[in-house]
Coordinates of C-alpha atoms in Angstrom, one line a residue:
Chain W
M1 CA 123.8 126.6 69.0
N2 CA 120.1 126.9 68.2
R3 CA 117.0 124.9 68.8
R4 CA 117.4 123.1 65.5
T5 CA 120.6 121.3 66.1
F6 CA 120.5 117.6 66.7
T7 CA 122.0 116.4 69.9
W8 CA 122.1 113.1 71.6
L9 CA 120.5 114.8 74.6
A10 CA 117.2 114.5 72.8
V11 CA 117.4 110.8 72.8
F12 CA 118.1 110.6 76.5
L13 CA 115.2 113.0 77.2
L14 CA 112.8 110.8 75.2
L15 CA 114.1 107.5 76.6
P16 CA 112.0 107.3 79.9
A17 CA 108.6 108.2 78.3
L18 CA 109.2 106.1 75.2
T19 CA 110.3 103.0 77.1
I20 CA 107.2 103.1 79.3
L21 CA 104.8 103.8 76.4
L22 CA 106.4 101.1 74.3
V23 CA 106.4 98.3 76.9
F24 CA 103.1 99.1 78.7
K25 CA 101.0 100.5 75.9
A26 CA 102.3 99.8 72.3
L27 CA 103.3 96.2 73.0
P28 CA 100.0 95.2 74.8
I29 CA 98.0 96.8 72.0
L30 CA 99.9 94.8 69.4
Y31 CA 99.7 91.7 71.6
A32 CA 95.9 92.2 72.0
F33 CA 95.6 92.3 68.2
R34 CA 97.7 89.1 67.9
L35 CA 96.0 87.2 70.7
A36 CA 92.6 87.7 69.1
F37 CA 93.7 85.1 66.5
Y38 CA 95.0 82.6 69.1
D39 CA 93.3 80.0 71.2
W40 CA 94.5 81.1 74.6
G41 CA 92.5 79.8 77.6
I42 CA 93.1 78.9 81.2
S43 CA 95.7 76.3 80.3
G44 CA 97.8 78.6 78.2
E45 CA 98.4 79.3 74.6
K46 CA 97.3 76.5 72.3
G47 CA 98.1 78.0 68.9
F48 CA 96.9 80.0 66.0
V49 CA 93.2 79.6 65.2
G50 CA 92.6 82.3 62.6
L51 CA 89.2 83.8 62.8
E52 CA 87.8 81.2 65.1
N53 CA 87.4 83.6 68.1
F54 CA 85.5 86.1 66.0
R55 CA 83.3 83.4 64.6
A56 CA 82.4 82.2 68.1
L57 CA 82.0 85.8 69.2
F58 CA 79.5 86.6 66.5
Q59 CA 77.5 83.6 67.5
D60 CA 77.6 84.5 71.2
P61 CA 74.2 85.8 72.3
F62 CA 75.7 87.2 75.5
F63 CA 78.1 89.4 73.4
W64 CA 75.2 90.7 71.3
Q65 CA 73.3 91.5 74.5
S66 CA 76.3 93.3 76.0
L67 CA 76.5 95.4 72.8
L68 CA 72.8 96.2 72.9
N69 CA 73.1 97.2 76.5
T70 CA 76.1 99.4 75.8
F71 CA 74.2 101.1 73.0
W72 CA 71.1 101.7 75.1
Y73 CA 73.2 103.1 77.9
T74 CA 75.1 105.5 75.5
I75 CA 72.0 106.6 73.6
F76 CA 70.4 107.7 76.8
A77 CA 73.4 109.0 78.8
V78 CA 75.0 111.2 76.1
P79 CA 72.0 113.3 74.9
M80 CA 70.7 113.8 78.5
S81 CA 74.1 114.9 79.7
I82 CA 74.6 117.3 76.8
A83 CA 71.2 118.8 76.9
I84 CA 71.1 119.5 80.6
S85 CA 74.7 120.8 80.8
L86 CA 74.1 123.0 77.8
V87 CA 71.1 124.6 79.4
I88 CA 72.8 125.1 82.8
A89 CA 76.0 126.5 81.2
S90 CA 74.0 129.0 79.2
L91 CA 72.1 130.1 82.3
L92 CA 75.3 130.4 84.2
N93 CA 76.8 132.4 81.4
R94 CA 74.2 135.2 81.7
G95 CA 76.3 137.1 84.1
I96 CA 74.4 136.0 87.2
R97 CA 75.9 136.4 90.7
A98 CA 77.3 133.5 92.6
I99 CA 78.4 131.8 89.4
G100 CA 81.5 130.5 91.2
L101 CA 79.4 128.8 93.9
Y102 CA 77.1 127.1 91.4
R103 CA 80.0 126.0 89.3
T104 CA 81.6 124.5 92.4
I105 CA 78.5 122.6 93.3
Y106 CA 77.8 121.3 89.8
F107 CA 81.5 120.3 89.4
L108 CA 81.9 118.4 92.7
P109 CA 80.7 115.0 91.4
V110 CA 83.4 115.1 88.7
V111 CA 86.3 114.9 91.2
T112 CA 84.7 112.2 93.4
S113 CA 85.4 108.6 92.7
I114 CA 83.0 106.6 90.6
V115 CA 83.1 103.7 93.2
A116 CA 82.1 105.9 96.1
V117 CA 79.4 107.6 94.1
S118 CA 78.0 104.3 92.9
V119 CA 77.8 103.0 96.5
V120 CA 75.9 106.2 97.5
W121 CA 73.5 106.0 94.6
K122 CA 72.9 102.3 95.2
W123 CA 71.6 103.4 98.6
L124 CA 69.4 106.1 97.0
Y125 CA 68.0 103.5 94.7
D126 CA 67.3 100.9 97.4
P127 CA 63.8 99.5 96.7
Q128 CA 62.8 99.2 100.3
R129 CA 64.5 102.1 102.2
G130 CA 65.9 104.3 99.4
L131 CA 65.4 108.0 99.3
L132 CA 64.0 107.9 95.7
N133 CA 61.2 105.5 96.5
Y134 CA 60.4 107.7 99.6
I135 CA 60.1 110.7 97.3
L136 CA 57.9 108.7 94.9
S137 CA 55.7 107.7 97.9
I138 CA 55.3 111.4 98.9
L139 CA 54.1 112.1 95.3
H140 CA 51.7 109.1 95.6
L141 CA 53.5 107.2 92.9
H142 CA 54.3 103.5 92.8
P143 CA 57.7 102.5 94.2
L144 CA 60.2 101.2 91.6
L145 CA 62.7 98.4 91.8
W146 CA 65.4 100.6 90.2
L147 CA 68.6 98.6 90.0
E148 CA 66.8 95.4 90.5
E149 CA 64.3 96.0 87.7
P150 CA 65.1 93.9 84.5
R151 CA 62.1 95.2 82.5
G152 CA 62.8 97.8 79.8
I153 CA 61.8 101.4 80.5
F154 CA 59.4 101.5 77.5
E155 CA 57.8 98.3 78.8
L156 CA 57.3 100.0 82.2
L157 CA 55.9 103.2 80.5
T158 CA 53.5 101.4 78.2
G159 CA 52.6 98.6 80.7
R160 CA 52.9 95.8 78.1
Q161 CA 55.5 93.3 76.9
L162 CA 57.6 94.5 73.9
P163 CA 60.0 92.8 71.5
L164 CA 63.7 92.9 72.4
F165 CA 64.6 96.0 70.4
L166 CA 61.7 98.1 71.6
K167 CA 62.1 97.4 75.3
G168 CA 64.6 100.0 75.7
P169 CA 67.3 99.7 78.5
S170 CA 66.2 98.0 81.6
L171 CA 65.3 100.4 84.4
A172 CA 68.4 99.0 86.1
L173 CA 70.6 100.2 83.3
F174 CA 68.7 103.4 82.9
S175 CA 69.3 104.1 86.6
I176 CA 73.0 103.8 86.1
A177 CA 72.8 106.1 83.1
L178 CA 71.0 108.6 85.2
M179 CA 73.8 108.5 87.8
S180 CA 76.4 108.9 85.1
V181 CA 74.6 112.0 83.8
W182 CA 74.7 113.5 87.3
K183 CA 78.4 112.6 87.6
S184 CA 79.6 114.0 84.3
L185 CA 77.4 117.1 84.2
G186 CA 79.9 119.4 85.8
Y187 CA 82.7 118.5 83.3
N188 CA 80.4 119.3 80.3
I189 CA 79.2 122.5 81.9
V190 CA 82.7 123.7 82.4
I191 CA 83.6 122.9 78.8
F192 CA 80.4 124.6 77.5
L193 CA 81.2 127.7 79.7
A194 CA 84.6 127.9 78.1
G195 CA 83.0 127.6 74.6
L196 CA 80.3 130.2 75.5
K197 CA 83.0 132.7 76.6
N198 CA 84.4 132.5 73.0
I199 CA 81.2 133.7 71.4
P200 CA 81.7 137.5 70.8
D201 CA 79.1 139.8 72.4
V202 CA 78.3 141.5 69.1
Y203 CA 76.2 138.5 68.0
Y204 CA 74.0 138.8 71.1
E205 CA 73.8 142.5 70.6
A206 CA 72.7 142.0 67.1
A207 CA 70.0 139.5 68.2
R208 CA 68.8 141.9 70.8
I209 CA 68.5 144.8 68.3
D210 CA 66.6 142.5 65.9
G211 CA 64.2 141.9 68.8
A212 CA 65.0 138.2 69.4
G213 CA 63.7 136.7 72.7
P214 CA 65.9 134.6 75.0
F215 CA 64.7 131.3 73.4
Q216 CA 65.3 132.6 69.8
T217 CA 68.7 133.9 70.8
F218 CA 69.6 130.5 72.3
R219 CA 68.4 128.6 69.2
N220 CA 69.8 130.9 66.6
V221 CA 72.9 132.4 68.2
T222 CA 74.1 130.2 71.0
V223 CA 73.5 126.8 69.6
P224 CA 75.1 127.3 66.1
L225 CA 78.1 129.3 67.4
L226 CA 78.7 126.8 70.2
S227 CA 78.6 123.8 67.8
P228 CA 82.4 123.2 67.7
T229 CA 82.2 122.8 71.5
T230 CA 79.1 120.6 71.4
F231 CA 80.8 118.5 68.8
F232 CA 83.9 117.9 71.0
V233 CA 81.7 117.2 74.1
T234 CA 79.5 114.7 72.1
I235 CA 82.5 112.7 70.9
M236 CA 84.2 112.7 74.3
T237 CA 81.1 111.8 76.2
T238 CA 80.3 109.0 73.8
I239 CA 83.7 107.5 74.0
I240 CA 83.6 107.6 77.8
S241 CA 80.0 106.2 77.9
L242 CA 80.9 103.2 75.7
Q243 CA 83.6 102.2 78.3
V244 CA 81.4 102.2 81.4
F245 CA 82.6 99.6 83.9
A246 CA 82.9 100.6 87.6
P247 CA 79.2 101.3 88.3
I248 CA 78.3 97.9 86.9
W249 CA 80.7 96.2 89.2
T250 CA 79.6 98.1 92.3
M251 CA 75.9 98.8 91.8
T252 CA 74.5 95.7 90.2
G253 CA 74.1 92.1 91.2
P254 CA 75.2 90.0 92.9
P255 CA 76.5 88.8 90.4
P256 CA 77.3 92.1 88.7
G257 CA 75.7 92.6 85.2
G258 CA 72.3 91.6 86.4
P259 CA 69.3 91.6 86.8
L260 CA 69.0 89.0 84.0
G261 CA 72.1 90.3 82.3
T262 CA 70.5 93.6 81.4
T263 CA 73.4 95.7 82.7
T264 CA 76.2 93.5 81.3
V265 CA 78.0 96.1 79.1
V266 CA 80.8 95.2 76.7
I267 CA 83.7 96.2 79.0
Y268 CA 82.1 94.2 81.8
Y269 CA 81.8 91.2 79.5
L270 CA 85.4 91.7 78.4
Y271 CA 86.5 91.7 82.0
Q272 CA 84.5 88.5 82.7
K273 CA 85.8 86.6 79.8
G274 CA 89.3 87.9 79.4
F275 CA 90.2 88.3 83.1
E276 CA 87.9 86.3 85.4
E277 CA 87.6 83.3 83.1
Y278 CA 91.1 83.9 81.7
Q279 CA 90.0 83.3 78.1
V280 CA 92.6 85.7 76.9
G281 CA 92.2 85.0 73.2
Y282 CA 88.4 85.4 73.3
G283 CA 88.7 88.5 75.5
S284 CA 91.1 90.0 73.0
A285 CA 88.6 89.3 70.2
I286 CA 86.0 91.2 72.2
A287 CA 88.5 94.1 72.7
F288 CA 89.3 94.1 69.0
V289 CA 85.7 94.3 67.9
F290 CA 84.9 96.9 70.5
F291 CA 87.8 99.1 69.4
I292 CA 86.6 98.9 65.8
I293 CA 83.1 99.8 66.9
I294 CA 84.4 102.9 68.9
L295 CA 86.4 103.9 65.8
L296 CA 83.4 103.6 63.5
I297 CA 81.1 105.5 65.8
T298 CA 83.7 108.3 66.1
I299 CA 84.2 108.4 62.4
F300 CA 80.4 108.4 61.9
Q301 CA 80.0 111.3 64.4
K302 CA 82.8 113.2 62.7
T303 CA 81.3 112.9 59.2
V304 CA 77.7 113.4 60.2
L305 CA 78.0 116.0 62.9
E306 CA 80.9 117.9 61.6
K307 CA 78.9 119.0 58.6
R308 CA 76.5 120.7 61.0
V309 CA 79.3 122.3 62.9
Y310 CA 79.3 126.0 62.3
Y311 CA 82.9 127.3 62.2
E312 CA 83.1 131.0 62.5
V313 CA 85.2 132.6 59.6
Chain E
M1 CA 63.9 150.0 88.6
R2 CA 61.9 147.1 87.1
F3 CA 62.1 143.9 89.0
K4 CA 63.9 141.3 86.8
W5 CA 61.7 138.3 86.6
D6 CA 64.0 136.4 84.2
R7 CA 66.8 136.7 86.7
L8 CA 64.6 135.2 89.4
V9 CA 63.6 132.3 87.2
I10 CA 67.3 131.6 86.2
H11 CA 68.3 131.5 89.9
L12 CA 65.4 129.2 90.8
V13 CA 66.3 126.8 88.0
L14 CA 70.0 126.8 89.0
L15 CA 69.2 126.5 92.7
L16 CA 66.9 123.5 92.1
G17 CA 69.7 121.9 90.0
A18 CA 72.3 122.7 92.7
I19 CA 70.1 121.0 95.4
L20 CA 69.6 117.9 93.2
M21 CA 73.4 117.8 92.6
M22 CA 74.1 118.0 96.4
L23 CA 71.3 115.7 97.4
P24 CA 73.3 112.4 97.1
F25 CA 76.2 113.9 99.1
L26 CA 74.0 115.3 101.8
W27 CA 72.2 112.0 102.1
M28 CA 75.5 110.2 102.3
L29 CA 76.7 112.4 105.1
S30 CA 73.4 112.2 106.9
T31 CA 73.2 108.4 106.7
S32 CA 76.9 108.0 107.8
F33 CA 76.0 109.5 111.2
K34 CA 73.0 107.4 111.9
T35 CA 72.6 104.1 113.6
Q36 CA 71.6 101.2 111.4
A37 CA 68.2 101.1 112.9
E38 CA 67.6 104.8 112.2
A39 CA 68.9 104.5 108.6
L40 CA 66.1 102.0 107.9
L41 CA 63.3 104.2 109.3
F42 CA 60.5 105.0 106.9
P43 CA 59.9 107.9 106.5
P44 CA 63.6 108.7 106.7
T45 CA 65.1 111.4 108.9
W46 CA 67.4 114.1 107.5
I47 CA 69.0 115.1 110.7
P48 CA 70.1 112.0 112.7
K49 CA 68.1 111.8 115.9
E50 CA 70.8 109.8 117.5
F51 CA 74.1 111.2 116.2
T52 CA 76.8 108.6 116.2
L53 CA 80.4 108.3 115.0
A54 CA 80.4 104.5 115.4
N55 CA 80.3 103.9 111.6
Y56 CA 83.5 105.9 111.1
H57 CA 85.0 104.1 114.0
V58 CA 84.1 100.7 112.4
V59 CA 85.5 101.7 109.0
W60 CA 88.6 103.2 110.5
T61 CA 89.5 100.3 112.9
K62 CA 87.9 97.0 111.8
V63 CA 88.3 97.4 108.0
H64 CA 91.7 98.5 106.9
F65 CA 90.8 101.8 105.5
P66 CA 93.8 103.7 106.9
H67 CA 96.0 101.2 105.1
Y68 CA 94.0 101.5 101.9
I69 CA 94.5 105.2 102.0
Y70 CA 98.2 104.8 102.6
V71 CA 98.5 102.5 99.5
S72 CA 96.5 104.9 97.4
L73 CA 98.7 107.8 98.6
V74 CA 101.9 106.0 97.7
V75 CA 100.5 105.0 94.3
T76 CA 99.2 108.6 93.6
L77 CA 102.5 110.2 94.6
F78 CA 104.9 108.0 92.7
T79 CA 102.7 108.0 89.6
L80 CA 102.6 111.8 89.7
V81 CA 106.4 112.1 90.1
G82 CA 106.9 109.6 87.2
V83 CA 104.4 111.3 84.9
L84 CA 105.9 114.8 85.6
L85 CA 109.4 113.6 85.0
T86 CA 108.7 111.6 81.8
S87 CA 106.4 114.2 80.3
I88 CA 108.7 117.2 81.0
L89 CA 111.7 115.5 79.4
A90 CA 109.8 114.1 76.4
A91 CA 107.9 117.4 75.8
Y92 CA 111.2 119.3 75.9
A93 CA 112.7 116.9 73.3
F94 CA 109.6 117.2 71.1
S95 CA 109.5 121.0 71.2
W96 CA 113.1 122.3 71.5
F97 CA 115.2 119.7 69.7
Q98 CA 115.5 118.7 66.1
F99 CA 116.0 115.1 65.2
P100 CA 115.1 112.8 62.3
G101 CA 111.6 111.5 62.5
R102 CA 110.5 113.8 65.2
E103 CA 107.1 114.6 63.8
S104 CA 106.2 111.1 62.8
L105 CA 107.2 109.8 66.2
F106 CA 105.0 112.4 67.8
V107 CA 102.0 111.5 65.6
G108 CA 102.6 107.8 66.3
I109 CA 102.5 108.4 70.1
L110 CA 99.4 110.6 69.7
S111 CA 97.6 107.8 67.8
L112 CA 98.3 105.5 70.7
M113 CA 96.1 107.8 72.8
M114 CA 93.1 106.8 70.6
V115 CA 93.2 103.3 72.0
P116 CA 91.1 103.1 75.2
I117 CA 92.7 101.2 78.1
P118 CA 90.1 98.4 78.2
V119 CA 91.1 97.3 74.7
Y120 CA 94.6 96.3 75.9
V121 CA 94.0 95.7 79.6
V122 CA 94.1 91.9 79.4
P123 CA 97.4 91.6 77.5
L124 CA 98.8 94.3 79.9
F125 CA 97.7 92.1 82.8
V126 CA 99.4 89.1 81.2
L127 CA 102.6 91.1 80.8
V128 CA 102.6 92.3 84.4
Q129 CA 101.9 88.8 85.5
K130 CA 105.0 87.5 83.5
L131 CA 107.1 90.2 85.1
G132 CA 106.0 88.8 88.5
W133 CA 104.5 92.1 89.5
V134 CA 101.0 91.0 90.5
D135 CA 100.1 92.3 93.9
T136 CA 103.0 94.8 94.1
Y137 CA 103.4 98.5 93.9
Y138 CA 105.2 98.1 90.5
A139 CA 102.0 96.9 88.9
L140 CA 100.0 99.8 90.3
I141 CA 102.5 102.5 89.4
V142 CA 105.0 101.7 86.6
P143 CA 102.6 101.2 83.6
W144 CA 101.1 104.7 84.3
T145 CA 104.2 106.7 84.7
A146 CA 104.1 108.0 81.2
N147 CA 101.0 109.8 80.0
I148 CA 100.5 110.8 76.4
F149 CA 98.0 113.6 77.1
S150 CA 100.5 115.2 79.6
I151 CA 103.3 115.0 77.0
F152 CA 101.0 116.6 74.4
L153 CA 99.8 119.4 76.7
L154 CA 103.2 120.3 77.8
R155 CA 104.7 120.2 74.3
Q156 CA 102.0 122.8 73.2
H157 CA 103.0 125.1 76.1
F158 CA 106.8 124.7 75.5
R159 CA 106.3 125.5 71.9
S160 CA 104.6 128.8 72.7
I161 CA 107.7 130.1 74.4
P162 CA 109.6 132.4 72.0
A163 CA 112.9 131.0 70.7
N164 CA 114.9 134.2 71.3
L165 CA 114.5 133.5 75.0
Y166 CA 116.8 130.6 74.5
D167 CA 119.4 132.6 72.5
A168 CA 119.4 135.1 75.3
A169 CA 119.9 132.4 77.9
V170 CA 122.7 130.8 76.0
I171 CA 124.6 134.1 75.8
D172 CA 124.3 134.2 79.6
G173 CA 126.0 130.8 79.6
C174 CA 122.9 128.7 80.2
G175 CA 123.0 125.0 79.3
R176 CA 120.1 123.1 77.8
L177 CA 119.0 121.4 81.0
R178 CA 119.3 124.5 83.0
F179 CA 117.2 126.3 80.4
L180 CA 114.5 123.7 80.9
F181 CA 114.4 123.8 84.6
Q182 CA 115.1 127.4 85.3
I183 CA 113.3 129.1 82.4
L184 CA 110.8 126.8 80.7
L185 CA 109.2 125.2 83.7
P186 CA 108.5 128.4 85.7
L187 CA 106.9 129.8 82.6
T188 CA 104.6 126.8 82.0
K189 CA 103.3 126.4 85.6
P190 CA 99.6 126.4 84.7
A191 CA 100.2 123.4 82.3
L192 CA 102.1 121.6 85.0
V193 CA 99.3 122.2 87.5
T194 CA 96.8 120.8 84.9
I195 CA 98.9 117.7 84.5
A196 CA 99.2 117.2 88.2
V197 CA 95.4 117.7 88.7
F198 CA 94.5 115.1 86.1
N199 CA 97.0 112.5 87.2
V200 CA 96.2 112.9 90.9
I201 CA 92.5 112.6 90.4
G202 CA 93.0 109.7 87.9
S203 CA 95.3 107.7 90.2
W204 CA 93.2 108.3 93.3
N205 CA 90.0 107.2 91.6
A206 CA 91.5 104.4 89.5
F207 CA 89.5 101.2 89.9
M208 CA 89.6 98.6 87.1
W209 CA 93.3 98.2 86.9
P210 CA 94.0 98.0 90.7
L211 CA 91.1 95.5 90.9
M212 CA 92.8 93.3 88.4
V213 CA 96.5 93.4 89.5
T214 CA 96.1 93.2 93.3
N215 CA 94.5 90.5 95.3
S216 CA 95.8 90.8 98.9
D217 CA 94.3 93.1 101.4
R218 CA 97.8 94.5 102.0
M219 CA 98.0 95.9 98.4
R220 CA 94.4 97.2 98.2
V221 CA 93.9 100.8 97.1
I222 CA 91.0 102.8 98.6
Q223 CA 88.6 102.4 95.7
V224 CA 89.0 98.6 95.5
G225 CA 88.8 98.4 99.3
L226 CA 85.6 100.3 99.2
A227 CA 84.2 98.2 96.4
Y228 CA 84.9 95.0 98.3
F229 CA 83.6 96.4 101.5
A230 CA 80.4 97.4 99.7
Q231 CA 80.0 93.9 98.3
G232 CA 80.5 92.3 101.7
E233 CA 78.4 94.7 103.7
S234 CA 75.8 95.4 101.1
T235 CA 73.0 96.3 103.6
N236 CA 75.0 98.1 106.3
Y237 CA 74.3 101.5 104.7
P238 CA 75.5 103.7 107.5
A239 CA 78.9 102.0 107.5
L240 CA 79.0 102.1 103.7
M241 CA 78.2 105.8 103.7
A242 CA 81.0 106.5 106.2
A243 CA 83.4 104.5 104.0
S244 CA 82.3 106.4 100.9
T245 CA 82.7 109.7 102.7
I246 CA 86.3 108.8 103.7
A247 CA 87.0 107.7 100.1
I248 CA 86.0 111.0 98.6
L249 CA 87.2 113.3 101.4
P250 CA 90.8 113.8 100.3
L251 CA 89.9 114.9 96.8
V252 CA 87.0 117.0 98.0
I253 CA 89.4 118.8 100.4
L254 CA 91.9 119.2 97.6
F255 CA 89.1 120.5 95.4
F256 CA 88.0 123.2 97.8
F257 CA 91.6 124.4 98.2
A258 CA 92.5 124.4 94.5
Q259 CA 89.1 124.9 93.0
K260 CA 90.0 127.5 90.5
Q261 CA 93.0 125.6 89.2
I262 CA 91.1 122.3 89.0
V263 CA 88.1 123.7 87.2
E264 CA 90.3 125.6 84.8
S265 CA 92.4 122.5 84.1
Y266 CA 89.3 120.7 83.0
A267 CA 88.1 123.7 81.0
R268 CA 91.5 123.8 79.2
S269 CA 91.4 120.1 78.3
G270 CA 88.5 120.9 76.0
L271 CA 90.2 123.5 73.9
K272 CA 91.8 122.4 70.7
E273 CA 95.1 124.2 70.5

């Protein structure tokens, strides 16, 4: 007997996992696809409506706003998280003492629950008694409304009213992005550290002999040789950011998604429509469009970024 | 020897970062021991003038936090057992057995991993509702007892075990299941730890799904309990901070005991194998 013989045992081994995945994953996915073409509201299924849900969706201003909010959130959260974690990881990688202690501290937010962390940050952001406004007052700066501020950050910076697409995320949404950066930093640092360990010392040696300073070395050795890791981190962080939900529920409002709908992200809108209002058909259409968008963004990142990834030969 | 300025700068930057990272936690702890009046003082105090455990007492006795923790523990434990069982068996079949369509089945399962949970969460909820599982442990546990990433990770590790080990074991009269449990599993302990780490952290911190499928206080997991408490007591910050401390404490303790394994598990998740 060798490992290549077919036995019925294999079927029995696969049965538990396959059953669960089929019933609770594959079927709901197919079902979501089907429901997007049905009118299914609070009173149950009312039949096939073709593309009606999608037509309504594309005319739904709240959906467009939720998409815009999600994009703003992602566009700020992802680069911030990557830039900061890359810098910290490369500092940690320079053979300093106490690397273990630093790593532990930076990693701690990753294992803590997003709900608890959101509750704590909401307290930090409190406009009247929060720690952040206290720090601003020490620095003789104006206090901010943080999570209650619907105005866009570019509006706040320039001090004038701007058209919709130039406003930037509301300060409320930006505050949530800031918290997410803090929370996800440790994970990205650890991934970057693993990537940095794989860069052979000879490259650094060569850079040193050529007389490169620390910044030149970072730019011309570390960044290109680390690009496969950066690529992975970018795609992962983007996919996770696009799905932000819990901090919206716990930090904003009441009702969540405010102020003025500026923190209503796609998944929160999906939750509102598909679950709270029980518009299952409409919710499925949102889910369907959202999935296509994630897919397109990932493919876009793969084609555009992968060209710039330097694979060592 | 020359004093190394660059080392000092690096340490200063890292130290400043570390302080910023810890600040929310320190502030949480500090507030949780304050009276409500002191928490609202401006300028705020870092060390409570009047140290009180009243907030913990409120959260522990008046709100059902001990029960929420119990529900979360049950869910975490049973989900973990389920995931370990299904992934060990499936990964074994995918790596050490030959059957028609093995590779395409595996690729098919992997492609399911691409679909994020929110995309199918509403139909999943409808299904669970039809099964009559709303507000039961079944709804919280059963759908998550198979995990594709865990199957994938374990299969990679099982495949790296040399085949002649099996031939040797067979000569010694070892059956296929005994080979799995007595030889393969002990050799792939790091992967099993990784799977356990991810699933325990994932179950303990899960929020959206428990929020949807439970509605009674009796079936509330810790995260949902905390979120509702935060909504109801939105200004009682000392009590909220005590509640948050309790909600993160079990994983923080686990983290300090198994730090190395946990961090390495996450580091491994980023490596393409």
